[in-house]
Tab-separated table of C-alpha atoms in Angstrom:
chain	number	residue	atom	x	y	z
A	1	MET	CA	7.097	-12.400	-13.256
A	2	GLY	CA	10.418	-11.405	-14.729
A	3	VAL	CA	10.110	-7.627	-14.376
A	4	MET	CA	13.688	-7.228	-13.202
A	5	THR	CA	16.885	-9.221	-12.713
A	6	THR	CA	18.160	-7.817	-9.401
A	7	LEU	CA	16.553	-6.722	-6.163
A	8	PRO	CA	16.298	-2.993	-5.473
A	9	ASN	CA	18.999	-1.570	-3.242
A	10	ALA	CA	18.421	-2.632	0.347
A	11	PRO	CA	17.961	0.088	2.973
A	12	LEU	CA	20.809	0.807	5.373
A	13	ALA	CA	18.780	2.254	8.288
A	14	ARG	CA	18.066	-0.223	11.065
A	15	SER	CA	15.726	1.889	13.171
A	16	PRO	CA	12.162	1.097	12.058
A	17	LEU	CA	9.917	3.691	10.481
A	18	LEU	CA	6.932	1.712	11.756
A	19	ARG	CA	6.674	-0.994	14.390
A	20	ALA	CA	3.581	-3.170	14.828
A	21	GLU	CA	3.782	-5.219	18.001
A	22	ASN	CA	1.590	-8.072	19.255
A	23	LEU	CA	-1.466	-7.116	17.203
A	24	HIS	CA	-4.669	-8.945	18.099
A	25	LEU	CA	-7.806	-8.364	16.039
A	26	HIS	CA	-11.091	-10.215	16.507
A	27	PHE	CA	-14.501	-9.970	14.886
A	28	GLY	CA	-16.849	-11.737	17.254
A	29	GLY	CA	-15.554	-15.302	17.434
A	30	LEU	CA	-13.333	-14.878	14.348
A	31	THR	CA	-9.633	-14.214	14.897
A	32	ALA	CA	-8.160	-12.063	12.117
A	33	LEU	CA	-4.777	-11.377	13.753
A	34	ALA	CA	-3.278	-13.389	16.608
A	35	GLY	CA	-0.366	-11.467	18.086
A	36	ILE	CA	1.613	-10.554	14.966
A	37	THR	CA	4.715	-8.362	15.187
A	38	PHE	CA	6.723	-6.785	12.371
A	39	ASP	CA	8.854	-3.741	11.567
A	40	ILE	CA	9.014	-1.603	8.434
A	41	TYR	CA	12.392	0.049	7.873
A	42	PRO	CA	12.992	3.348	6.048
A	43	GLY	CA	13.630	2.876	2.345
A	44	GLU	CA	12.638	-0.781	2.094
A	45	ILE	CA	9.966	-2.666	0.189
A	46	LEU	CA	8.280	-5.070	2.607
A	47	ALA	CA	5.827	-7.634	1.257
A	48	LEU	CA	3.058	-9.196	3.316
A	49	ILE	CA	1.933	-12.522	1.876
A	50	GLY	CA	-0.128	-15.542	2.826
A	51	PRO	CA	-3.052	-17.670	1.653
A	52	ASN	CA	-6.549	-16.200	1.383
A	53	GLY	CA	-7.919	-15.336	4.808
A	54	ALA	CA	-4.444	-15.099	6.360
A	55	GLY	CA	-5.038	-11.582	7.757
A	56	LYS	CA	-3.017	-9.509	5.289
A	57	THR	CA	-5.612	-6.835	4.536
A	58	SER	CA	-6.643	-6.784	8.200
A	59	ALA	CA	-3.059	-5.886	9.088
A	60	LEU	CA	-3.052	-3.035	6.553
A	61	ASN	CA	-6.382	-1.831	7.899
A	62	CYS	CA	-4.859	-1.609	11.369
A	63	LEU	CA	-1.919	0.446	10.084
A	64	ASN	CA	-4.092	3.144	8.525
A	65	GLY	CA	-6.699	3.197	11.285
A	66	PHE	CA	-9.593	1.467	9.520
A	67	TYR	CA	-9.515	-1.222	12.205
A	68	ARG	CA	-8.488	-0.833	15.842
A	69	PRO	CA	-6.724	-3.892	17.267
A	70	GLN	CA	-8.083	-5.050	20.612
A	71	ARG	CA	-4.512	-5.551	21.811
A	72	GLY	CA	-1.099	-4.440	20.614
A	73	GLN	CA	0.736	-1.299	19.596
A	74	ILE	CA	1.560	0.439	16.314
A	75	HIS	CA	4.157	3.196	16.362
A	76	PHE	CA	5.006	5.328	13.332
A	77	GLN	CA	7.925	7.690	13.963
A	78	ASP	CA	7.137	7.576	17.696
A	79	ARG	CA	3.443	8.351	17.076
A	80	ASP	CA	0.926	5.882	18.550
A	81	LEU	CA	-1.333	5.026	15.598
A	82	VAL	CA	-3.787	2.992	17.667
A	83	ARG	CA	-4.702	6.183	19.520
A	84	THR	CA	-4.596	8.437	16.458
A	85	PRO	CA	-7.924	9.341	14.789
A	86	THR	CA	-8.205	7.740	11.362
A	87	HIS	CA	-8.569	11.063	9.522
A	88	GLN	CA	-5.256	12.288	10.964
A	89	ILE	CA	-3.160	9.344	9.781
A	90	PRO	CA	-2.690	10.627	6.176
A	91	HIS	CA	-1.334	13.877	7.642
A	92	LEU	CA	1.369	11.850	9.423
A	93	GLY	CA	2.665	10.533	6.097
A	94	ILE	CA	0.844	7.231	5.448
A	95	ALA	CA	-1.060	6.679	2.177
A	96	ARG	CA	-2.970	3.620	1.033
A	97	THR	CA	-4.377	1.983	-2.088
A	98	PHE	CA	-7.097	-0.647	-1.916
A	99	GLN	CA	-7.771	-4.099	-3.302
A	100	ASN	CA	-11.122	-2.760	-4.523
A	101	ILE	CA	-10.430	0.586	-6.174
A	102	ALA	CA	-11.648	3.584	-4.150
A	103	LEU	CA	-11.888	6.587	-6.483
A	104	TYR	CA	-14.358	9.332	-7.386
A	105	THR	CA	-15.602	7.593	-10.524
A	106	GLY	CA	-17.590	10.585	-11.780
A	107	MET	CA	-14.556	12.881	-11.685
A	108	THR	CA	-11.575	13.126	-14.015
A	109	ALA	CA	-8.206	11.604	-13.233
A	110	LEU	CA	-6.814	15.099	-12.646
A	111	ASP	CA	-9.611	16.011	-10.231
A	112	ASN	CA	-9.053	12.786	-8.281
A	113	LEU	CA	-5.412	13.728	-7.763
A	114	MET	CA	-6.301	17.284	-6.813
A	115	ALA	CA	-8.831	16.011	-4.270
A	116	ALA	CA	-6.030	14.116	-2.542
A	117	ARG	CA	-3.850	17.243	-2.479
A	118	HIS	CA	-6.542	19.186	-0.636
A	119	ILE	CA	-5.722	17.100	2.449
A	120	GLN	CA	-2.357	18.887	2.403
A	121	MET	CA	-3.866	22.382	2.348
A	122	LYS	CA	-2.594	24.706	5.077
A	123	GLN	CA	-4.581	27.811	4.146
A	124	SER	CA	-8.176	28.313	5.256
A	125	MET	CA	-11.081	27.508	2.969
A	126	LEU	CA	-12.003	31.214	2.813
A	127	ALA	CA	-8.481	32.194	1.768
A	128	SER	CA	-8.506	29.485	-0.875
A	129	MET	CA	-11.873	30.634	-2.228
A	130	LEU	CA	-10.726	34.262	-2.387
A	131	TYR	CA	-7.328	33.140	-3.744
A	132	PHE	CA	-5.247	35.313	-1.417
A	133	GLY	CA	-1.446	35.341	-1.825
A	134	PRO	CA	-0.535	32.370	0.423
A	135	ALA	CA	-3.450	30.321	-0.881
A	136	GLN	CA	-2.465	31.145	-4.450
A	137	ARG	CA	1.115	30.008	-3.834
A	138	GLU	CA	-0.179	26.838	-2.194
A	139	GLU	CA	-2.408	26.098	-5.187
A	140	VAL	CA	0.572	26.562	-7.530
A	141	GLU	CA	2.556	24.066	-5.439
A	142	HIS	CA	-0.327	21.574	-5.518
A	143	ARG	CA	-0.468	21.869	-9.300
A	144	ARG	CA	3.293	21.337	-9.561
A	145	VAL	CA	3.097	18.126	-7.519
A	146	ILE	CA	0.132	16.829	-9.528
A	147	GLU	CA	1.786	17.559	-12.879
A	148	GLU	CA	4.897	15.721	-11.699
A	149	ILE	CA	2.802	12.675	-10.767
A	150	ILE	CA	0.928	12.728	-14.079
A	151	ASP	CA	4.247	12.731	-15.914
A	152	PHE	CA	5.784	10.119	-13.604
A	153	LEU	CA	2.870	7.658	-14.035
A	154	GLU	CA	2.454	8.412	-17.767
A	155	MET	CA	-1.113	9.672	-17.308
A	156	GLU	CA	-1.068	12.676	-19.650
A	157	HIS	CA	-3.406	10.980	-22.120
A	158	ILE	CA	-6.043	10.306	-19.422
A	159	ARG	CA	-5.770	13.435	-17.296
A	160	LYS	CA	-9.178	14.750	-18.443
A	161	ALA	CA	-10.848	11.341	-18.743
A	162	VAL	CA	-13.679	10.441	-16.370
A	163	VAL	CA	-12.267	7.736	-14.112
A	164	GLY	CA	-15.351	5.513	-14.289
A	165	ALA	CA	-14.886	5.176	-18.059
A	166	LEU	CA	-11.239	4.109	-17.853
A	167	PRO	CA	-10.017	0.510	-18.219
A	168	TYR	CA	-9.313	-1.268	-14.928
A	169	GLY	CA	-5.522	-1.041	-15.168
A	170	LEU	CA	-5.612	2.717	-15.715
A	171	ARG	CA	-7.985	3.193	-12.793
A	172	LYS	CA	-5.464	1.379	-10.605
A	173	ARG	CA	-2.821	3.779	-11.894
A	174	VAL	CA	-4.982	6.779	-10.967
A	175	GLU	CA	-5.432	5.341	-7.487
A	176	LEU	CA	-1.666	4.975	-7.139
A	177	GLY	CA	-1.279	8.579	-8.281
A	178	ARG	CA	-3.786	9.752	-5.708
A	179	ALA	CA	-1.797	8.031	-2.953
A	180	LEU	CA	1.423	9.654	-4.232
A	181	ALA	CA	-0.301	13.052	-4.195
A	182	LEU	CA	-0.233	12.843	-0.392
A	183	GLU	CA	3.588	12.714	-0.579
A	184	PRO	CA	3.703	9.918	2.004
A	185	LYS	CA	6.660	8.594	3.939
A	186	LEU	CA	5.028	5.137	3.927
A	187	LEU	CA	3.001	3.807	0.987
A	188	LEU	CA	0.664	0.858	1.658
A	189	LEU	CA	-0.393	-1.104	-1.437
A	190	ASP	CA	-3.182	-3.675	-1.116
A	191	GLU	CA	-2.922	-6.129	-4.028
A	192	PRO	CA	-1.793	-3.546	-6.610
A	193	MET	CA	-1.720	-6.222	-9.371
A	194	ALA	CA	-5.135	-7.784	-8.680
A	195	GLY	CA	-7.240	-8.203	-11.838
A	196	MET	CA	-4.537	-6.972	-14.202
A	197	ASN	CA	-3.313	-8.543	-17.409
A	198	VAL	CA	0.389	-9.251	-17.953
A	199	GLU	CA	1.169	-5.914	-19.606
A	200	GLU	CA	-0.637	-3.953	-16.870
A	201	LYS	CA	1.223	-5.902	-14.195
A	202	GLU	CA	4.569	-5.118	-15.792
A	203	ASP	CA	3.696	-1.416	-15.928
A	204	MET	CA	2.609	-1.371	-12.278
A	205	ALA	CA	5.747	-3.244	-11.160
A	206	ARG	CA	7.875	-0.705	-13.020
A	207	PHE	CA	6.063	2.178	-11.338
A	208	ILE	CA	6.483	0.630	-7.876
A	209	LEU	CA	10.210	0.170	-8.446
A	210	ASP	CA	10.541	3.714	-9.783
A	211	ILE	CA	8.685	5.088	-6.749
A	212	HIS	CA	11.120	3.287	-4.496
A	213	GLU	CA	14.290	4.150	-6.403
A	214	ARG	CA	13.570	7.709	-7.541
A	215	ARG	CA	11.393	8.926	-4.671
A	216	LYS	CA	13.183	6.952	-1.943
A	217	MET	CA	9.797	5.903	-0.591
A	218	THR	CA	9.170	3.135	1.937
A	219	ILE	CA	6.605	0.653	0.630
A	220	MET	CA	4.583	-2.155	2.182
A	221	LEU	CA	2.562	-4.270	-0.212
A	222	VAL	CA	0.122	-7.140	-0.001
A	223	GLU	CA	0.306	-9.211	-3.173
A	224	HIS	CA	-0.611	-12.700	-4.399
A	225	ASP	CA	1.757	-12.655	-7.386
A	226	MET	CA	4.700	-14.513	-5.861
A	227	GLY	CA	6.942	-13.861	-8.856
A	228	LEU	CA	6.526	-10.130	-8.357
A	229	VAL	CA	7.076	-10.364	-4.604
A	230	MET	CA	10.270	-12.361	-5.002
A	231	ASP	CA	11.502	-9.890	-7.618
A	232	ILE	CA	11.006	-6.602	-5.805
A	233	ALA	CA	10.761	-7.113	-2.021
A	234	HIS	CA	13.710	-6.683	0.342
A	235	ARG	CA	11.937	-8.647	3.068
A	236	ILE	CA	8.770	-10.720	3.281
A	237	VAL	CA	6.422	-11.375	6.198
A	238	VAL	CA	4.212	-14.460	5.862
A	239	LEU	CA	0.864	-14.821	7.643
A	240	ASP	CA	-1.334	-17.892	7.958
A	241	PHE	CA	-4.673	-17.793	9.813
A	242	GLY	CA	-3.689	-14.520	11.487
A	243	VAL	CA	-0.328	-15.818	12.756
A	244	LYS	CA	3.113	-14.789	11.505
A	245	ILE	CA	4.797	-18.012	10.417
A	246	ALA	CA	7.925	-16.596	8.747
A	247	GLU	CA	9.899	-13.438	8.038
A	248	GLY	CA	13.037	-12.978	5.954
A	249	THR	CA	14.574	-12.265	2.576
A	250	PRO	CA	12.933	-13.630	-0.578
A	251	ASP	CA	15.479	-16.449	-0.730
A	252	GLU	CA	14.879	-17.391	2.912
A	253	ILE	CA	11.107	-17.369	2.421
A	254	ARG	CA	11.318	-19.386	-0.798
A	255	HIS	CA	12.947	-22.273	1.091
A	256	ASN	CA	11.083	-21.969	4.411
A	257	PRO	CA	9.303	-25.262	5.269
A	258	ALA	CA	6.451	-23.526	7.125
A	259	VAL	CA	5.751	-21.295	4.120
A	260	ILE	CA	5.867	-24.199	1.690
A	261	LYS	CA	3.468	-26.155	3.902
A	262	ALA	CA	1.044	-23.215	4.225
A	263	TYR	CA	0.883	-22.649	0.472
A	264	LEU	CA	0.720	-26.321	-0.432
A	265	GLY	CA	-1.981	-26.820	2.196
A	266	ALA	CA	-3.962	-23.895	0.787
A	267	ALA	CA	-3.626	-25.284	-2.745
A	268	GLU	CA	-4.804	-28.733	-1.678
A	269	HIS	CA	-7.705	-27.198	0.262
A	270	LYS	CA	-8.777	-25.211	-2.796
A	271	THR	CA	-8.477	-28.250	-5.064
A	272	SER	CA	-10.735	-30.238	-2.756
A	273	GLY	CA	-13.456	-27.638	-3.284
A	274	THR	CA	-13.988	-27.034	0.419
A	275	GLY	CA	-12.155	-23.729	0.716
A	276	ASN	CA	-13.567	-20.217	0.930
A	277	SER	CA	-12.291	-16.924	-0.455
A	278	GLY	CA	-11.294	-15.612	3.009
């Protein structure tokens, strides 16, 4: 993709922020994940790649509690995510964007970001409604965070725009801003470049790199744009039919025979016209 010439600085910490171990996920007779294991280290950008139907989004859905694996463990800073209620996971410091944008389309960009900040509220609803001292200070802090995100993602010109009327690329930017509003320790990005034109992709890649470099945020992304993945990821995990077939640096993955075979096989399958979207 050519968005940068060097990889971002690699993290030094070797104790994982998140560990997913031996994850098994089945839907009836369909196997989505077959015993995959991977770690996410503090301060790194980890990419999860693979052909369509490989299990990438299923893995993300397990991390943020949308799916519960039938077997396996997921630990985030010593917290067992498999046993954690889904609504509590954002409070632990995990935020997520989606392949299909999930926003309040009838609300403005600003209101979408503020809605995310309300998850962080510590004061009671009554105190917030009456605007007592602590609630007032908390609201000021929420506004400060939101204004910083609007500036960071260059959203000033769309802050009052209704999200449903925005072009696709800008809606994806609002969704990224809403995830950042949670001030996560781990940011999960599900195909952040999907459906974008070249200019929109370059903007999104720049924002992801800035999030990592300036906010020191740990990022895991699922992405089909291999040029982007090779440019920005520290490490890459490759899935194929729910199985982890490779893990390593971009250079190691680029020359891995199993990865080459999986992608060539997927391309040939698609060319034959017998494949599905998975």
